[in-house]
Coordinates of C-alpha atoms and ligand atoms in Angstrom, one line a residue:
M261 CA -147.5 5.4 105.1
I262 CA -144.6 4.3 102.6
P263 CA -145.1 1.2 100.9
K264 CA -142.5 -2.0 101.1
V265 CA -141.1 -3.1 98.5
R266 CA -141.8 -6.9 97.6
K267 CA -140.7 -7.7 94.6
A268 CA -138.0 -7.7 92.6
V269 CA -137.3 -8.0 88.8
F270 CA -134.1 -9.2 87.0
P271 CA -134.2 -8.4 83.4
A272 CA -132.3 -11.3 81.4
A273 CA -132.7 -10.8 78.5
G274 CA -130.2 -9.7 76.5
L275 CA -128.1 -11.3 73.9
G276 CA -124.4 -11.1 76.1
T277 CA -122.8 -10.0 73.0
R278 CA -119.8 -8.7 75.4
F279 CA -119.1 -12.3 75.9
L280 CA -119.4 -14.1 72.9
P281 CA -118.6 -16.8 72.4
A282 CA -119.6 -18.2 75.6
T283 CA -122.6 -16.5 75.3
K284 CA -123.7 -17.6 71.9
A285 CA -125.8 -20.9 73.7
M286 CA -125.9 -20.0 76.9
P287 CA -127.5 -17.0 78.9
K288 CA -124.7 -14.6 80.2
E289 CA -126.6 -14.6 83.5
M290 CA -125.6 -18.3 83.7
L291 CA -121.7 -17.8 83.6
P292 CA -119.9 -19.0 86.9
L293 CA -118.4 -16.8 89.0
V294 CA -116.4 -19.4 91.1
D295 CA -119.1 -22.0 91.5
K296 CA -122.5 -19.9 91.2
P297 CA -124.1 -18.3 88.4
L298 CA -124.1 -14.5 87.9
I299 CA -127.8 -14.4 88.5
Q300 CA -127.7 -16.2 91.8
Y301 CA -125.5 -13.6 93.2
G302 CA -128.4 -11.1 92.3
V303 CA -131.0 -13.4 93.7
E304 CA -129.5 -13.4 97.3
E305 CA -128.7 -10.1 97.6
A306 CA -132.7 -9.6 96.9
I307 CA -133.3 -11.7 99.7
H308 CA -130.3 -10.6 101.9
S309 CA -132.4 -7.2 101.4
G310 CA -135.2 -8.9 102.2
I311 CA -137.0 -9.2 99.0
Q312 CA -138.3 -12.3 98.5
N313 CA -140.6 -12.3 95.2
I314 CA -138.5 -12.4 92.0
I315 CA -139.5 -11.7 88.4
I316 CA -137.0 -13.1 85.7
V317 CA -137.5 -11.3 82.2
T318 CA -136.2 -13.7 80.1
G319 CA -135.5 -14.1 76.5
R320 CA -135.5 -16.8 74.1
G321 CA -132.8 -19.5 74.8
K322 CA -132.5 -18.3 78.4
S323 CA -134.1 -21.8 79.7
S324 CA -131.5 -22.8 81.9
I325 CA -132.0 -20.0 84.1
E326 CA -135.5 -21.5 85.4
D327 CA -133.8 -25.3 85.3
H328 CA -131.5 -23.5 87.6
F329 CA -133.9 -22.3 90.0
D330 CA -136.1 -25.6 89.6
V331 CA -135.9 -28.6 91.4
S332 CA -133.5 -30.8 90.2
F333 CA -135.0 -34.6 90.7
E334 CA -132.4 -36.7 89.0
M335 CA -129.1 -34.5 90.5
E336 CA -131.3 -35.2 94.1
Q337 CA -131.8 -38.4 93.8
L338 CA -128.1 -39.5 92.2
L339 CA -127.1 -36.9 95.5
S340 CA -129.1 -38.7 98.2
S341 CA -128.6 -42.4 96.8
K342 CA -124.9 -41.8 97.2
N343 CA -125.3 -40.2 100.6
K344 CA -123.7 -36.6 99.5
K345 CA -125.6 -34.7 102.1
E346 CA -123.4 -31.9 101.4
L347 CA -124.2 -31.3 97.8
L348 CA -127.2 -32.4 98.1
Q349 CA -127.9 -29.6 100.2
V350 CA -126.3 -26.9 98.3
V351 CA -128.7 -28.3 95.1
Q352 CA -132.3 -27.7 97.5
S353 CA -131.0 -24.5 98.6
V354 CA -131.2 -22.9 95.2
S355 CA -135.0 -24.3 94.6
E356 CA -136.0 -23.6 97.8
M357 CA -134.5 -20.1 97.7
T358 CA -137.4 -18.1 96.9
N359 CA -140.6 -17.2 95.1
L360 CA -139.9 -16.8 91.4
A361 CA -142.0 -15.8 88.6
Y362 CA -140.8 -15.5 84.7
T363 CA -142.4 -13.3 82.1
R364 CA -140.7 -13.1 78.8
Q365 CA -139.4 -10.5 76.1
K366 CA -139.7 -11.3 73.1
Q367 CA -137.6 -8.9 71.2
A368 CA -134.2 -6.9 72.9
L369 CA -135.8 -3.3 72.7
G370 CA -134.3 -2.1 75.9
L371 CA -134.1 -2.1 79.7
G372 CA -136.9 0.1 79.8
H373 CA -138.4 -2.2 77.5
A374 CA -137.9 -5.1 79.5
V375 CA -138.6 -3.6 82.6
L376 CA -142.2 -3.0 81.7
Q377 CA -142.5 -6.9 80.3
A378 CA -143.3 -7.0 84.3
K379 CA -145.5 -4.6 84.7
E380 CA -148.4 -7.5 85.5
L381 CA -146.4 -9.1 87.6
V382 CA -145.2 -6.3 89.4
G383 CA -148.7 -4.6 89.9
P384 CA -149.6 -1.1 91.3
E385 CA -146.6 -1.7 94.0
P386 CA -143.0 0.0 94.2
F387 CA -140.4 -2.3 93.3
A388 CA -136.3 -3.5 92.7
V389 CA -134.7 -4.2 89.4
V390 CA -131.6 -5.9 89.5
L391 CA -128.5 -6.0 86.7
S392 CA -127.5 -9.1 87.8
D393 CA -124.1 -8.3 85.6
D394 CA -123.8 -5.8 88.2
V395 CA -122.1 -8.0 90.7
I396 CA -121.5 -5.8 94.2
D397 CA -119.7 -7.4 97.1
A398 CA -120.9 -5.4 99.9
G399 CA -121.4 -5.8 104.0
V400 CA -124.7 -4.5 103.5
P401 CA -126.1 -5.5 100.4
C402 CA -126.4 -2.6 98.2
L403 CA -130.3 -2.8 97.5
R404 CA -130.6 -2.8 101.2
Q405 CA -128.8 0.2 101.0
L406 CA -130.9 1.7 98.3
L407 CA -133.8 0.2 100.4
D408 CA -133.1 2.6 103.6
V409 CA -133.3 5.6 101.6
Y410 CA -136.8 4.2 99.7
D411 CA -138.4 3.2 103.1
F412 CA -137.4 6.8 104.3
Y413 CA -138.5 9.1 101.4
G414 CA -141.2 6.6 99.4
A415 CA -139.2 7.7 96.4
S416 CA -137.6 6.0 93.5
V417 CA -133.4 5.6 94.5
V418 CA -130.9 4.5 91.8
A419 CA -127.7 3.1 93.0
L420 CA -124.8 5.4 92.2
M421 CA -120.9 4.9 91.7
E422 CA -118.0 7.3 90.7
V423 CA -116.7 6.4 87.4
P424 CA -113.4 7.7 85.2
K425 CA -114.1 9.9 82.5
D426 CA -113.1 7.9 79.7
Q427 CA -115.4 5.3 81.1
I428 CA -118.5 7.2 81.6
S429 CA -120.1 7.1 78.3
A430 CA -120.5 3.1 78.6
Y431 CA -123.2 4.4 81.4
G432 CA -126.4 6.4 82.8
V433 CA -125.0 9.6 84.2
V434 CA -126.7 12.0 86.7
D435 CA -126.5 15.5 87.0
A436 CA -127.1 15.8 91.3
E437 CA -127.1 17.5 94.3
P438 CA -125.7 16.0 97.0
I439 CA -128.1 16.5 100.3
S440 CA -127.5 15.4 103.9
H441 CA -129.2 12.3 105.1
V442 CA -129.8 10.7 108.7
A443 CA -128.7 7.2 107.7
G444 CA -127.1 8.0 104.6
G445 CA -123.9 10.6 105.7
D446 CA -122.9 12.1 102.4
R447 CA -123.8 9.5 99.9
L448 CA -127.1 11.1 99.4
Y449 CA -128.3 12.8 96.1
R450 CA -131.1 14.2 94.8
I451 CA -131.2 13.9 91.2
R452 CA -131.9 16.6 88.7
N453 CA -130.9 14.9 85.4
L454 CA -130.2 11.7 84.0
V455 CA -129.0 11.3 80.4
E456 CA -128.3 7.5 78.8
K457 CA -124.7 7.1 77.8
P458 CA -123.4 10.5 77.2
K459 CA -120.5 11.6 75.1
A460 CA -117.6 11.4 77.7
E461 CA -117.6 15.7 77.2
E462 CA -121.7 15.9 77.1
A463 CA -121.5 13.6 80.9
P464 CA -123.4 16.2 83.3
S465 CA -120.9 14.3 86.2
N466 CA -118.8 11.7 87.0
L467 CA -121.7 9.6 88.8
A468 CA -122.8 6.8 86.9
I469 CA -125.9 4.4 87.8
I470 CA -125.2 0.6 88.6
G471 CA -127.6 -1.8 87.9
R472 CA -129.7 -1.2 90.8
Y473 CA -133.0 0.7 91.2
V474 CA -135.7 1.0 93.6
L475 CA -138.7 2.0 91.9
T476 CA -142.3 3.6 92.6
P477 CA -145.4 2.0 89.9
E478 CA -145.7 5.1 88.1
I479 CA -142.0 4.3 86.3
F480 CA -144.4 2.0 83.9
G481 CA -146.5 4.8 82.9
S482 CA -142.9 6.6 81.5
I483 CA -141.9 3.5 80.0
E484 CA -144.5 4.0 78.3
S485 CA -144.7 7.3 77.2
I486 CA -140.8 7.8 75.7
E487 CA -139.5 7.3 72.7
P488 CA -136.4 4.8 72.0
G489 CA -133.2 6.2 72.8
S490 CA -130.1 5.6 73.0
G491 CA -129.2 2.4 70.6
G492 CA -132.3 2.8 69.2
E493 CA -133.5 1.1 72.5
L494 CA -136.4 2.1 75.3
Q495 CA -134.1 3.1 78.2
L496 CA -134.9 3.0 81.8
T497 CA -132.8 6.3 82.2
D498 CA -135.1 8.1 79.7
A499 CA -138.5 6.4 81.6
L500 CA -136.5 8.0 84.9
K501 CA -135.8 11.6 83.3
H502 CA -139.7 11.2 82.3
L503 CA -140.7 10.4 85.6
L504 CA -138.6 12.6 87.4
R505 CA -141.1 15.8 85.9
S506 CA -143.5 14.5 88.4
R507 CA -141.6 12.8 91.5
P508 CA -138.4 13.2 93.3
I509 CA -135.6 10.8 92.4
Y510 CA -132.9 9.8 94.9
G511 CA -129.2 8.4 94.2
Y512 CA -127.4 6.7 96.7
K513 CA -123.7 6.4 96.5
F514 CA -123.6 2.4 97.4
E515 CA -120.7 1.0 99.8
G516 CA -119.3 -1.7 98.4
S517 CA -117.2 -3.3 95.3
R518 CA -118.8 -3.6 92.1
Y519 CA -117.6 -5.8 89.1
D520 CA -119.1 -5.6 85.7
A521 CA -119.0 -9.3 85.0
G522 CA -120.4 -8.8 82.3
D523 CA -117.7 -7.7 80.7
K524 CA -114.5 -10.3 80.2
L525 CA -111.9 -8.2 82.2
G526 CA -114.6 -7.4 84.8
F527 CA -115.8 -11.0 84.8
L528 CA -111.9 -11.7 85.3
K529 CA -111.2 -9.4 88.4
A530 CA -114.3 -10.7 90.2
T531 CA -113.0 -14.4 89.5
V532 CA -110.2 -13.6 91.1
E533 CA -111.3 -11.4 94.4
F534 CA -114.4 -14.0 95.2
G535 CA -112.0 -16.8 94.5
L536 CA -109.7 -14.8 97.3
K537 CA -112.5 -14.7 99.6
R538 CA -113.7 -18.0 99.7
H539 CA -112.7 -20.3 102.7
D540 CA -112.6 -23.3 101.3
L541 CA -110.4 -22.0 98.2
G542 CA -108.7 -18.6 99.2
G543 CA -105.6 -20.4 100.7
P544 CA -104.6 -22.2 97.9
F545 CA -105.5 -19.9 95.7
R546 CA -103.9 -17.0 96.9
E547 CA -100.5 -19.6 97.5
Y548 CA -101.2 -20.3 93.4
L549 CA -101.3 -16.2 92.5
K550 CA -98.0 -15.7 94.8
K551 CA -96.2 -18.0 92.3
L552 CA -96.7 -16.8 89.2
T553 CA -94.4 -14.9 87.2
L554 CA -96.3 -11.5 86.5
Ligands
G1P761 C1 -127.3 -0.1 81.8 C2 -128.1 0.7 82.1 C3 -126.9 2.3 82.1 C4 -126.4 1.6 83.2 C5 -125.8 0.3 83.3 C6 -125.3 -0.5 84.8 O1 -126.5 -0.2 80.5 O2 -129.1 1.7 80.8 O3 -127.7 3.1 82.3 O4 -125.5 2.9 83.6 O5 -126.7 -0.6 82.6 O6 -124.6 -1.1 84.6 P1 -126.0 -1.8 80.1 O7 -124.7 -2.1 80.5 O8 -126.9 -2.3 80.2 O9 -125.8 -1.0 78.9

C-alpha cells in the first residue's frame, strides 16, 4: 500500500534578499498579499490538499511567523470587548488552522539543507515541500494535483511549468519524457535528469521546477550524500538527481497560475490579480485601475 502524505515542510529561513529593504527586519514569508501573509496562502493550500501537519523551517528573525499562527490573546480580548465578531473569527481561524511544528535552520546553506532540518519531524514517511514565494492560484490546489500523482505511483513528484528561455536559469530544470496517465492527461512526465539553475544554452528543456514537491523519505539520505552545488548551497534539485539513481521521479505540469511573490514585479502582479478577485475589494479596485492613465 502507498503510504499517505500527512506532513508538509515549509522552508522559511531564507534571507529574502530579492525583496530588500522590506525584508531587512521582516521575513519575506510575512509580506502581505492583499491582507494575508505569503506563507498563509501556502499553509491554506496544504490544508485544502488534505495535509494537516505543517513543519516550518525557520531561522533568526523569523519569530513573527510563529506569532502569526499562534493565539493572539490581546487582539482577541480587544475584538471581543468591542463585539467585532467577524474580525475575531478571522484572527482565531489563523491560530486554529492546523498543527504546526517549528525547527530551525541555523545557517542558510540552501534549500536541500533546509529540508534536511525537518528530517526528525518528518520521520520515515513521504512528505510535501511548499516554497511560499511561489503563490499558486488554481481550481484544484497545486499540491493536491501532485498528491494525486503520488497516490497513484507512490514516487516523488515535482511541480513543473514551462518558462521562457531567458528566465530558465533562475530555476531547477528537468529533462523529462511525457507519459500518459489516466487522470493526468498530457501533463505528466517521467524525469530523466535535473539541473539546478543551468545557463540558458545548457538547459535540458523549458520545464522548470516550481516550489511544490512530494518527496519520499529516501530524499534525506540523498541530501546527506550530495556536495554543495549552485551558489555553494546544498540544492534540493541535486538531491533529487541523486535519488533518481535508485527511484523514479515524476513531474506534473500543474494547472493554475503561479506568481513569484518573492520577486518585486511578481509580487505586484500577484497583488493586482488577487485584489481583483476579491469579492469585497475587486469591484472598487477594478474601477480605480480603469481610471489610471497607463
Ligand atoms: C528554488 C529551487 C529551484 C526552483 C525554484 C522555484 O530556487 O532551488 O530548483 O526552480 O525554487 O521557485 P530559488 O527560487 O529558491 O532560488
